[in-house]
mmCIF file of C-alpha atoms in Angstrom:
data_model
loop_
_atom_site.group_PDB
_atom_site.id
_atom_site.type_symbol
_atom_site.label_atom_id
_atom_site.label_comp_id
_atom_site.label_asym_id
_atom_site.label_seq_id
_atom_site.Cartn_x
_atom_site.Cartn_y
_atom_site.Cartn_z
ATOM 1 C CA UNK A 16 0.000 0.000 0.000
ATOM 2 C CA UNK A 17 1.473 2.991 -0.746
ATOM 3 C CA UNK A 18 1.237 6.565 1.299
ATOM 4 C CA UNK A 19 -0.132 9.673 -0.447
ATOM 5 C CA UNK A 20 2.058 12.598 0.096
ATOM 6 C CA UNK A 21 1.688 16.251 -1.698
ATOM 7 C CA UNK A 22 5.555 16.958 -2.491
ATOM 8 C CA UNK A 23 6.700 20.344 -2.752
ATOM 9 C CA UNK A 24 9.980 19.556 -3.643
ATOM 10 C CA UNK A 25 11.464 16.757 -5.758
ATOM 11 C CA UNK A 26 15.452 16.264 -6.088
ATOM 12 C CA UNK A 27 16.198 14.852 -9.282
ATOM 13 C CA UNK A 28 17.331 11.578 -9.578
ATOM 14 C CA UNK A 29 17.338 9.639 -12.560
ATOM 15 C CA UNK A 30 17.188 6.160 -11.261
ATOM 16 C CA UNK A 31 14.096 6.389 -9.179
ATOM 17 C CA UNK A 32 11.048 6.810 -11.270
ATOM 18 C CA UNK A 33 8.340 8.787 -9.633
ATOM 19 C CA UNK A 34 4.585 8.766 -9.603
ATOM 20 C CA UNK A 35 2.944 12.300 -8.705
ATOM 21 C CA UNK A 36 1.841 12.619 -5.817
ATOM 22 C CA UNK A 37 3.600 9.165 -4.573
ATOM 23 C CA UNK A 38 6.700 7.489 -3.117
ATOM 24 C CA UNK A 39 8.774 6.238 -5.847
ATOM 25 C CA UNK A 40 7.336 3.271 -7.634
ATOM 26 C CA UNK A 41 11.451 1.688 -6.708
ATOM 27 C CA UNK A 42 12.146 2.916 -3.081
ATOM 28 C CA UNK A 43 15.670 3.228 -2.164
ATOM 29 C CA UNK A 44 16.539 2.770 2.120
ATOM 30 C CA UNK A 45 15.344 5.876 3.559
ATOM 31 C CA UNK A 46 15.313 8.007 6.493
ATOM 32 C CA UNK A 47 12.424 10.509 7.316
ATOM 33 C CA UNK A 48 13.550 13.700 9.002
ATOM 34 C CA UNK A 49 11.146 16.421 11.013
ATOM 35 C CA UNK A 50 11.464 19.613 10.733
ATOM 36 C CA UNK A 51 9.054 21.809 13.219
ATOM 37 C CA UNK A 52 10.191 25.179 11.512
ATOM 38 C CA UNK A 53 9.083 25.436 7.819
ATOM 39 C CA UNK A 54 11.214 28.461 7.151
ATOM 40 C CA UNK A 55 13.901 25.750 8.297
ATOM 41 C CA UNK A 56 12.357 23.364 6.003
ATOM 42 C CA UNK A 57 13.016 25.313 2.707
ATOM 43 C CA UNK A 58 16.639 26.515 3.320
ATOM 44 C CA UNK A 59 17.238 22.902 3.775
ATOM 45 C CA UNK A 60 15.512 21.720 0.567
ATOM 46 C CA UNK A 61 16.950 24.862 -1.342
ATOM 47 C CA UNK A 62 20.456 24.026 -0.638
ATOM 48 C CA UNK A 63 19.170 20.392 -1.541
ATOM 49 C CA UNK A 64 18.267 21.124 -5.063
ATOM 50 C CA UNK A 65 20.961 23.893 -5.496
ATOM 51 C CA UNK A 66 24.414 21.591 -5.335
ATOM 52 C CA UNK A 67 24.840 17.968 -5.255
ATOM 53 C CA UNK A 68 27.741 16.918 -3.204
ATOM 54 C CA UNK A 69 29.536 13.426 -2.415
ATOM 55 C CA UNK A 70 29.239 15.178 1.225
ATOM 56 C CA UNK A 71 25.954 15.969 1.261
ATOM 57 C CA UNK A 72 23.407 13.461 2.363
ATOM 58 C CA UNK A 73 21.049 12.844 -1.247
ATOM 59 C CA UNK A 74 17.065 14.348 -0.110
ATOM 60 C CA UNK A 75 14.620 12.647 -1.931
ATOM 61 C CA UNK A 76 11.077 14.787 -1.573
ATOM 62 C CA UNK A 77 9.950 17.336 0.589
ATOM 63 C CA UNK A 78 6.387 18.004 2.354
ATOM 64 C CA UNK A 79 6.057 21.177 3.131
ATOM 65 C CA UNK A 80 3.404 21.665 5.986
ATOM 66 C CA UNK A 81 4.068 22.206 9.857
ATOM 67 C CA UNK A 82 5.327 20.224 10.199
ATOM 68 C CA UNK A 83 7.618 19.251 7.682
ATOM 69 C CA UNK A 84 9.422 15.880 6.363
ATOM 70 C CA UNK A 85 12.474 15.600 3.746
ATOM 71 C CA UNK A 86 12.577 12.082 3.035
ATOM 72 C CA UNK A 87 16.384 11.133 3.150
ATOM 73 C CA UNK A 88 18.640 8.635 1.706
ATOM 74 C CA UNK A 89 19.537 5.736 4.711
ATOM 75 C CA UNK A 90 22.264 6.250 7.067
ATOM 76 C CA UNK A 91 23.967 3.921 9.774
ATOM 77 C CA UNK A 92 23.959 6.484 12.652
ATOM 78 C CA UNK A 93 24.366 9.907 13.787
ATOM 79 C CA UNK A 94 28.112 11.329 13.903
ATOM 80 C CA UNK A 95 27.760 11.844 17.893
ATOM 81 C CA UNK A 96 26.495 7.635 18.260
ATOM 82 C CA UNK A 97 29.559 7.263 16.170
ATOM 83 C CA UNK A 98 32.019 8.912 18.489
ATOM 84 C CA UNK A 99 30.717 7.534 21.854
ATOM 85 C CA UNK A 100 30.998 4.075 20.137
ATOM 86 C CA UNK A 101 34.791 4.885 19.120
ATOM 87 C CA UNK A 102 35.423 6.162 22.723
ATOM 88 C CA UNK A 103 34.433 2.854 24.433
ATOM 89 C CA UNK A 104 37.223 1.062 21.964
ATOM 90 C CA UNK A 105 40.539 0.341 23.880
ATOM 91 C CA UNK A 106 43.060 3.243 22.806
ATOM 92 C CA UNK A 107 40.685 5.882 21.346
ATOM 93 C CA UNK A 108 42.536 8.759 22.731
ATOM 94 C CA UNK A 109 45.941 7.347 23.390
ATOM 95 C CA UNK A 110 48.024 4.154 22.074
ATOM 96 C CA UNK A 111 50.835 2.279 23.705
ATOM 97 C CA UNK A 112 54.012 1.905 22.269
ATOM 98 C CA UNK A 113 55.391 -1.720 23.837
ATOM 99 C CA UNK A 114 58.321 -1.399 25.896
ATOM 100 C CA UNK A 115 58.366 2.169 25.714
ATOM 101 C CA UNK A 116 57.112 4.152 28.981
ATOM 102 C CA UNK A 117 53.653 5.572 29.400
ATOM 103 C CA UNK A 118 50.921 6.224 26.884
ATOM 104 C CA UNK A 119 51.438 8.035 24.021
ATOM 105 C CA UNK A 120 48.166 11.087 22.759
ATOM 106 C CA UNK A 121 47.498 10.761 18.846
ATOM 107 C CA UNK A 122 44.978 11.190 15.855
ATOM 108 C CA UNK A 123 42.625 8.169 15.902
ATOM 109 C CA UNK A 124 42.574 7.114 12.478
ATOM 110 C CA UNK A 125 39.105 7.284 12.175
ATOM 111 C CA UNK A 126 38.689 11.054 13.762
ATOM 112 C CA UNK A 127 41.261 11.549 10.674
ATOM 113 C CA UNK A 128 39.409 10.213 7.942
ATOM 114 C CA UNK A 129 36.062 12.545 9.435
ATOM 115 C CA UNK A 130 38.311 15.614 9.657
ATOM 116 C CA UNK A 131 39.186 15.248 6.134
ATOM 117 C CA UNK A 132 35.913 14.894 4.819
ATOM 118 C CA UNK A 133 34.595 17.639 6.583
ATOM 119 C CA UNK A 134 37.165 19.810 5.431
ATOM 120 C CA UNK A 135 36.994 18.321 1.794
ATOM 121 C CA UNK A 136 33.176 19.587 1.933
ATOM 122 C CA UNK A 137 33.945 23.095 3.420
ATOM 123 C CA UNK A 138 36.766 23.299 0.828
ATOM 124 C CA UNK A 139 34.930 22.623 -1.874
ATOM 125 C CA UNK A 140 32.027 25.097 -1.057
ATOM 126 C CA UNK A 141 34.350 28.002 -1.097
ATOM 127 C CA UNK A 142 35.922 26.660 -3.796
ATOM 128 C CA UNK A 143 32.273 27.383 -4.900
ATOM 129 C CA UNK A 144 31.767 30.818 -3.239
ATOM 130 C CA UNK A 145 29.274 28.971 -1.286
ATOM 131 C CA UNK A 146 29.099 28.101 2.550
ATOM 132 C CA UNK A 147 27.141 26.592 5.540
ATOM 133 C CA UNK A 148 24.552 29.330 6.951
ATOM 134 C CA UNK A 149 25.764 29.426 10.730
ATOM 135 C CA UNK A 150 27.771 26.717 10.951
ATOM 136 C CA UNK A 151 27.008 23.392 11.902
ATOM 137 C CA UNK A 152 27.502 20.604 14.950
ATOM 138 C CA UNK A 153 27.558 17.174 15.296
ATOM 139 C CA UNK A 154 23.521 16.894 14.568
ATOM 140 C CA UNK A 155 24.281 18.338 10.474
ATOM 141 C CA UNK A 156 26.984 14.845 10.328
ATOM 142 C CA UNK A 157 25.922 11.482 9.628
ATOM 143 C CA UNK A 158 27.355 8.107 9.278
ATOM 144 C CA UNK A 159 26.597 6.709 5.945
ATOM 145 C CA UNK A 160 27.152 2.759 4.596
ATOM 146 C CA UNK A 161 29.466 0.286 5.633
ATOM 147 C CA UNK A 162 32.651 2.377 5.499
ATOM 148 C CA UNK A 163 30.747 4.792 7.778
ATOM 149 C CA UNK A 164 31.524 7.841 5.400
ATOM 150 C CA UNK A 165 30.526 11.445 7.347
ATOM 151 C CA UNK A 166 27.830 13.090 5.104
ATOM 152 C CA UNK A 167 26.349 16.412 6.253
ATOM 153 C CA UNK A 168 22.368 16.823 6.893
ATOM 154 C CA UNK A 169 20.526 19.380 7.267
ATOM 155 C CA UNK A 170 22.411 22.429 6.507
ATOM 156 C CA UNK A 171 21.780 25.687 4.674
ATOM 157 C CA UNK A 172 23.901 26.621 1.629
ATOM 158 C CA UNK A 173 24.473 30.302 1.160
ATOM 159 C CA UNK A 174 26.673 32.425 -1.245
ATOM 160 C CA UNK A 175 29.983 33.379 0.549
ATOM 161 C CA UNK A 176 30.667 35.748 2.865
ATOM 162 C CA UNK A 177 33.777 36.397 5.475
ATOM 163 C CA UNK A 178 31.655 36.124 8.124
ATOM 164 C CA UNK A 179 30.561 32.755 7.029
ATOM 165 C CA UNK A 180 33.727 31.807 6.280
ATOM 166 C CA UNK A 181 34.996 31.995 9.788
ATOM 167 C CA UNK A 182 32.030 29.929 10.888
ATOM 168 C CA UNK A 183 32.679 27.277 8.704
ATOM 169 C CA UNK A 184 36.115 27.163 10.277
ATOM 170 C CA UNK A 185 35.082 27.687 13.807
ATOM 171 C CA UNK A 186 32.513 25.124 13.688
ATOM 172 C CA UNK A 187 35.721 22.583 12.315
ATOM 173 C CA UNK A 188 37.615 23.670 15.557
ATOM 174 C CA UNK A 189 34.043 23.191 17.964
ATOM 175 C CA UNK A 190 33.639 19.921 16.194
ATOM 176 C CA UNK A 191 37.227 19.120 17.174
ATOM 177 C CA UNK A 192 36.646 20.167 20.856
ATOM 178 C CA UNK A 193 33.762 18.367 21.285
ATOM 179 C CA UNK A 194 35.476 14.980 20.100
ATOM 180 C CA UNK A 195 38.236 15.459 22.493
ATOM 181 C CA UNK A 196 35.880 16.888 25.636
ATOM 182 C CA UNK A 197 37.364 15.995 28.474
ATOM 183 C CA UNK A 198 40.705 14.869 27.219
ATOM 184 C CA UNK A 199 43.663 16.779 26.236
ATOM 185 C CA UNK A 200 44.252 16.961 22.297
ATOM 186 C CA UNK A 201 47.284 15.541 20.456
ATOM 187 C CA UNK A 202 49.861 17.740 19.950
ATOM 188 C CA UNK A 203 49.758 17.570 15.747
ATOM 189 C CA UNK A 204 45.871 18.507 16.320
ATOM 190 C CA UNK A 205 46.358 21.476 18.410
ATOM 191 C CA UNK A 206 48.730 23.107 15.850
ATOM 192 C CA UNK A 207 45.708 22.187 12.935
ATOM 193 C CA UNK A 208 43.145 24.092 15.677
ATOM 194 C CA UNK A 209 45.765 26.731 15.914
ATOM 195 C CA UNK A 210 45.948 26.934 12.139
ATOM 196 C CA UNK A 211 41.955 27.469 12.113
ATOM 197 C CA UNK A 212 41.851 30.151 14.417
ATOM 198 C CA UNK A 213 44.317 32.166 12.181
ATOM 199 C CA UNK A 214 42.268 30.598 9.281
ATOM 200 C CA UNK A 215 42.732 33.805 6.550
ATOM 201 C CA UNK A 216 46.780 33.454 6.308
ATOM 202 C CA UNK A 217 46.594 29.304 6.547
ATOM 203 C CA UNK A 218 43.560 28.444 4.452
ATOM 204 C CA UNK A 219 46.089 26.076 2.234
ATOM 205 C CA UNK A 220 47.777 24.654 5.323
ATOM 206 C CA UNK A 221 44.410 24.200 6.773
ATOM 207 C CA UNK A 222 43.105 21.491 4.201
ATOM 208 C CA UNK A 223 46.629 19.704 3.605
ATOM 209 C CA UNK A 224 47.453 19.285 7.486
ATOM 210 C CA UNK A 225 50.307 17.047 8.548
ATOM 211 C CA UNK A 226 47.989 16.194 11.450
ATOM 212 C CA UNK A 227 45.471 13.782 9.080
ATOM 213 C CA UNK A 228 48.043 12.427 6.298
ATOM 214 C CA UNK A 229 48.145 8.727 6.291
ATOM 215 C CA UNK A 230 51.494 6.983 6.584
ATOM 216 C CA UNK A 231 52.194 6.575 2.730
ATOM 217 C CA UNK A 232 51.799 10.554 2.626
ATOM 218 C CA UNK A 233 53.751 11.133 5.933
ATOM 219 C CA UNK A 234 56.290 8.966 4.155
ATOM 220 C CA UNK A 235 55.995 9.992 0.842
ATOM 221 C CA UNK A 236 57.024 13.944 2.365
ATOM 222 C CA UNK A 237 59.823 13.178 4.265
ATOM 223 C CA UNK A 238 61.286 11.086 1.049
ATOM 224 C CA UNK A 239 60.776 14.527 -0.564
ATOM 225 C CA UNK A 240 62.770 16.561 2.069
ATOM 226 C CA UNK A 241 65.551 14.566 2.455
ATOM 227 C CA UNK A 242 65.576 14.434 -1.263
ATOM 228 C CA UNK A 243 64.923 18.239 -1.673
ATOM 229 C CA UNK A 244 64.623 18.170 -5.294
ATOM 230 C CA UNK A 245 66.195 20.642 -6.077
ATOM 231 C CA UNK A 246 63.806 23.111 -4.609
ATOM 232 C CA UNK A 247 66.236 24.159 -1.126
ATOM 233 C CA UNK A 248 69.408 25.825 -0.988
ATOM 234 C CA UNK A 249 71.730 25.634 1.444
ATOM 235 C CA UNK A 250 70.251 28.867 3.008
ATOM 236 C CA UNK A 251 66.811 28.061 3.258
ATOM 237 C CA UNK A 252 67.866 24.727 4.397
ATOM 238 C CA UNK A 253 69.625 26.038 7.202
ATOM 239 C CA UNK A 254 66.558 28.398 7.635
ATOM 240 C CA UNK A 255 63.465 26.343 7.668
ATOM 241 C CA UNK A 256 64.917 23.251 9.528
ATOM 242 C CA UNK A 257 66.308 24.171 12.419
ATOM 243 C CA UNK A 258 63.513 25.323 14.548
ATOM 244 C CA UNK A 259 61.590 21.819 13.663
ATOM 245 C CA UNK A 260 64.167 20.159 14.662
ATOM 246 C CA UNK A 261 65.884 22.221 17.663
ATOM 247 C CA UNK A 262 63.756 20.408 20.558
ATOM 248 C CA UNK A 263 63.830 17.051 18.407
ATOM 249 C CA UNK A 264 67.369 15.719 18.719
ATOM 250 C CA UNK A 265 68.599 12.785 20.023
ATOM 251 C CA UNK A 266 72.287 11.394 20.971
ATOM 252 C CA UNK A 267 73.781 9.416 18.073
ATOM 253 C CA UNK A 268 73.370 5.852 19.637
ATOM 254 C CA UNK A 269 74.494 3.612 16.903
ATOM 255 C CA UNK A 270 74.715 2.315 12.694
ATOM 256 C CA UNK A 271 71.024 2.773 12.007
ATOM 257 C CA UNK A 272 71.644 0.463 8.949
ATOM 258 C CA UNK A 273 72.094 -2.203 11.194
ATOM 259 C CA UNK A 274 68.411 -1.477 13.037
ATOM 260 C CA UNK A 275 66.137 -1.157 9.718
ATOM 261 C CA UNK A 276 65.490 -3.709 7.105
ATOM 262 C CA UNK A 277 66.977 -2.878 3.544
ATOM 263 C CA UNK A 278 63.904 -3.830 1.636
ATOM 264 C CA UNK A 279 62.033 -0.770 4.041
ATOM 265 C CA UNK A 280 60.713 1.962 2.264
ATOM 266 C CA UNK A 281 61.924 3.772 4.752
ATOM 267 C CA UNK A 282 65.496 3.013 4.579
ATOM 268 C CA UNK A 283 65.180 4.328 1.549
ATOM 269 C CA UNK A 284 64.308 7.696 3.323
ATOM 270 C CA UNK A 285 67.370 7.676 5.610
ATOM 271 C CA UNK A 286 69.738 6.281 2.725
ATOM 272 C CA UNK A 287 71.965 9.275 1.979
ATOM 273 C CA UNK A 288 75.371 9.480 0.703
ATOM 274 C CA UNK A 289 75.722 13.050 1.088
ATOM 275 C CA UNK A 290 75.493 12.953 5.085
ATOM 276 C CA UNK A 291 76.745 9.364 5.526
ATOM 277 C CA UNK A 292 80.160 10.299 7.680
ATOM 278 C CA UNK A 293 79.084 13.507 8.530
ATOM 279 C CA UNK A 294 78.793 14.551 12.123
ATOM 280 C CA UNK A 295 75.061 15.250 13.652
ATOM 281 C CA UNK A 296 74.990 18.978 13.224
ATOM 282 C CA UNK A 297 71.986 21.327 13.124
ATOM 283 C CA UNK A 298 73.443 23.696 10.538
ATOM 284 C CA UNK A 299 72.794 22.176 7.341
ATOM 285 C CA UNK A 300 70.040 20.296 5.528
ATOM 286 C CA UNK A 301 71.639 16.571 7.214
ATOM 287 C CA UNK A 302 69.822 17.610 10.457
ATOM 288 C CA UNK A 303 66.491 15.842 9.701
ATOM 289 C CA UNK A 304 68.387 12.693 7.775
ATOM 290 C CA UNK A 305 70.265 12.487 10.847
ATOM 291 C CA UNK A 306 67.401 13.216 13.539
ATOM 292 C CA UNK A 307 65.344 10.623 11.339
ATOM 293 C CA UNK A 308 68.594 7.777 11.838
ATOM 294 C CA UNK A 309 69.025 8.173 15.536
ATOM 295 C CA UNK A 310 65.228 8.226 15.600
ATOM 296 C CA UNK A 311 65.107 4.604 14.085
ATOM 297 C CA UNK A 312 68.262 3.658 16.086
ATOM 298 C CA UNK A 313 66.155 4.294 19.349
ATOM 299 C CA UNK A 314 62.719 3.219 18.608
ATOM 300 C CA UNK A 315 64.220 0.417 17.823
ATOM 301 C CA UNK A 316 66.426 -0.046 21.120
ATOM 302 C CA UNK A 317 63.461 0.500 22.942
ATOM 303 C CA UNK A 318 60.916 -1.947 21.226
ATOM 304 C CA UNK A 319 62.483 -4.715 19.421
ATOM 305 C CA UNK A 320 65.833 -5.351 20.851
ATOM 306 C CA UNK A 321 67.606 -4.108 18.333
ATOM 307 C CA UNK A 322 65.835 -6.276 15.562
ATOM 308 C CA UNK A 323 65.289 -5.198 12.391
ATOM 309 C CA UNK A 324 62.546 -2.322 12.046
ATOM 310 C CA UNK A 325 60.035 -2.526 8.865
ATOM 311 C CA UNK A 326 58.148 0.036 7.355
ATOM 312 C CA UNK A 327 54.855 -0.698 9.001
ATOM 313 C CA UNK A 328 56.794 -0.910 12.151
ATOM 314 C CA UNK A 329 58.927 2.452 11.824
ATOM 315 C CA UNK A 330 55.752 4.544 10.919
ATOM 316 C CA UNK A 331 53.511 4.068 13.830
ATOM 317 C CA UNK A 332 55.845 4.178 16.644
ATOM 318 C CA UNK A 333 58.139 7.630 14.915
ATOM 319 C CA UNK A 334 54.491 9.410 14.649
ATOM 320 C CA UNK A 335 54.167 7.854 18.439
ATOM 321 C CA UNK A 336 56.856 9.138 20.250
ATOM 322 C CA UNK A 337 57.498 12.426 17.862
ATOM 323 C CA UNK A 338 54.062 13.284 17.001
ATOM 324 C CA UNK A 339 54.887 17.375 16.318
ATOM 325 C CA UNK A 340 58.002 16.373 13.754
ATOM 326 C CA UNK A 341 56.047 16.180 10.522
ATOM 327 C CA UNK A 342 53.773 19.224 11.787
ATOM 328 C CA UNK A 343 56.616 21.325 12.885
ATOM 329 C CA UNK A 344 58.701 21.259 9.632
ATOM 330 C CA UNK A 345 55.382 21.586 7.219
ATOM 331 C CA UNK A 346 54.529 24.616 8.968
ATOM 332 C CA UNK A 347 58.251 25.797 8.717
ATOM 333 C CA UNK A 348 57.868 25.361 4.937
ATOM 334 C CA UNK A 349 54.657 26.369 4.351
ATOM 335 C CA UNK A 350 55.853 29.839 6.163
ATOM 336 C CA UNK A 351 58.717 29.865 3.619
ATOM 337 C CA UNK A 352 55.742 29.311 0.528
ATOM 338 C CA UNK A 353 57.414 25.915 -0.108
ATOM 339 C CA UNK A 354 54.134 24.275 -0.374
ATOM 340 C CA UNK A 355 55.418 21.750 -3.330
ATOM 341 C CA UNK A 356 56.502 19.155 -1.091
ATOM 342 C CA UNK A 357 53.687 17.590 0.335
ATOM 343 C CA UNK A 358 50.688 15.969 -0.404
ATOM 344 C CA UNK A 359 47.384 18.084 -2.031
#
């Protein structure tokens, strides 16, 4: 039996066929969302028909009476069910490193992969001269599929402004301190909350973060310092590097070649003729080859005996135990407009 509905609004979709006046003759998993406030109701089905983002939670039809329903396509849960079912999970907010002292404050994988959508679809607005009409919270995110991808709900699109520009930002920095109520953030994610507050100057730091790379790209950037191609002199070497790396040194404990498997990825990193005899110095562009060695050389002293460190081994526990390295020398670069060497 199907329910008569008189539809306002209809968002096109060509693989539903629809009967006036009806649900669609093929229904699709849906969700059916209230909305008390019809003025509410038609911002939200405006911005529905106006763009048509991977972000943006598909709305079906709209009936627009008090109150009023937008029909929905299905989701698993709401962001905020999402995050109290990460925080009961062992390790959330911090992870142990074995055999190295205490517990160690870092980016949950998963709070990554949300933090990058959300600032994929705030990107792309503006990219649009389009933004989110004051802001938005945990209720505008849900949890869609199996993969639990964060599409936003309920929001109102609006052309650009810089007043809505700064609430799309401070609502990325709210959304942030909600996550983390309670519990003190990791240090890569205060420098990205830092970065939003001062959002105007770091816009392109903002949305290519050090904070939510995955390893490949963590990797993939520190293979392109130590390289330099070609982009550095001696200079700006000299420059850029040393205040990352000041506070980051360690005592040259050993041959790292001896501590990390040739076949590593990440050997390939630390494999550098140029710097091979030098001294550990601070002055030149060797500093971060050489922090990165001694670096090995200890993490692996500390958790595998001395055994032979691989590159799903190496990546973890160096993001562990120096979580502000990678952060530290983007934002050194980035404040030198050297924006070429890491992922977009």
């Amino acid at each position: 039996m199907q329910r008569e509905f008189q539809f306002q609004y209809t968002v096109n979709d060509p693989t539903i066929e629809v009967s006036s006046g009806q649900l669609p003759q093929r229904q699709p998993p849906i969700v059916i969302h209230r909305y008390d406030d019809v003025h509410r109701f038609n911002d939200v089905m405006d911005s529905s028909l106006s763009i048509t983002h991977t972000n943006l939670l598909r709305s079906f039809y709209g009936h627009g009476n008090n109150p009023s329903y937008v029909l929905y396509e299905d989701y698993s849960e709401t962001l905020e069910v999402y995050i109290q079912n990460l925080k009961t999970a062992s390790g959330f907010f911090k992870r142990t490193v074995p055999n190295v002292a205490g517990n160690h404050s870092y980016v949950n994988p998963n709070i990554r992969k949300l933090l990058r959508y959300v600032l994929k679809f705030i990107k792309d607005l503006h990219d649009d001269n389009q933004c989110i009409r004051g802001g938005f919270d945990m209720k505008n995110i849900v949890m869609v599929g199996r993969e639990r991808t964060p599409k936003f709900i309920g929001v109102d699109v609006i052309p650009l402004s810089s007043s809505s520009r700064y609430e799309d930002y401070r609502s990325v920095r709210k959304l942030i301190d909600e996550i983390y109520t309670g519990h003190q953030l990791p240090p890569e994610l205060s420098s990205l909350v830092d970065a939003l507050r001062t959002y105007r100057k770091n816009e392109v730091l903002i949305h290519t973060h050090a904070s939510l790379w995955e390893p490949e790209e963590r990797l993939n950037f520190l293979r392109n310092v130590v390289d330099r191609k070609g982009f550095l002199s001696m200079n700006q070497l000299t420059r850029f590097y040393n205040p990352a790396l000041r506070s980051m040194q360690l005592a040259y404990i050993g041959n790292w070649r001896s501590r990390i498997a040739s076949t590593s990825r990440f050997y390939q990193v630390l494999h550098d003729r140029r710097v091979r005899n030098a001294p550990y110095r601070d002055n030149n562009y060797s500093s971060l080859v050489r922090f990165l060695r001694n670096a090995a050389v200890h993490v692996s002293e500390k958790t595998q005996g001395g055994s032979y460190l691989q590159e799903c081994d190496i990546d973890p526990v160096l993001t562990t135990m120096f979580p502000s390295a990678l952060v530290e020398l983007q934002r050194c670069l980035f404040d030198a407009k050297l924006t070429h060497f890491w992922p977009h």
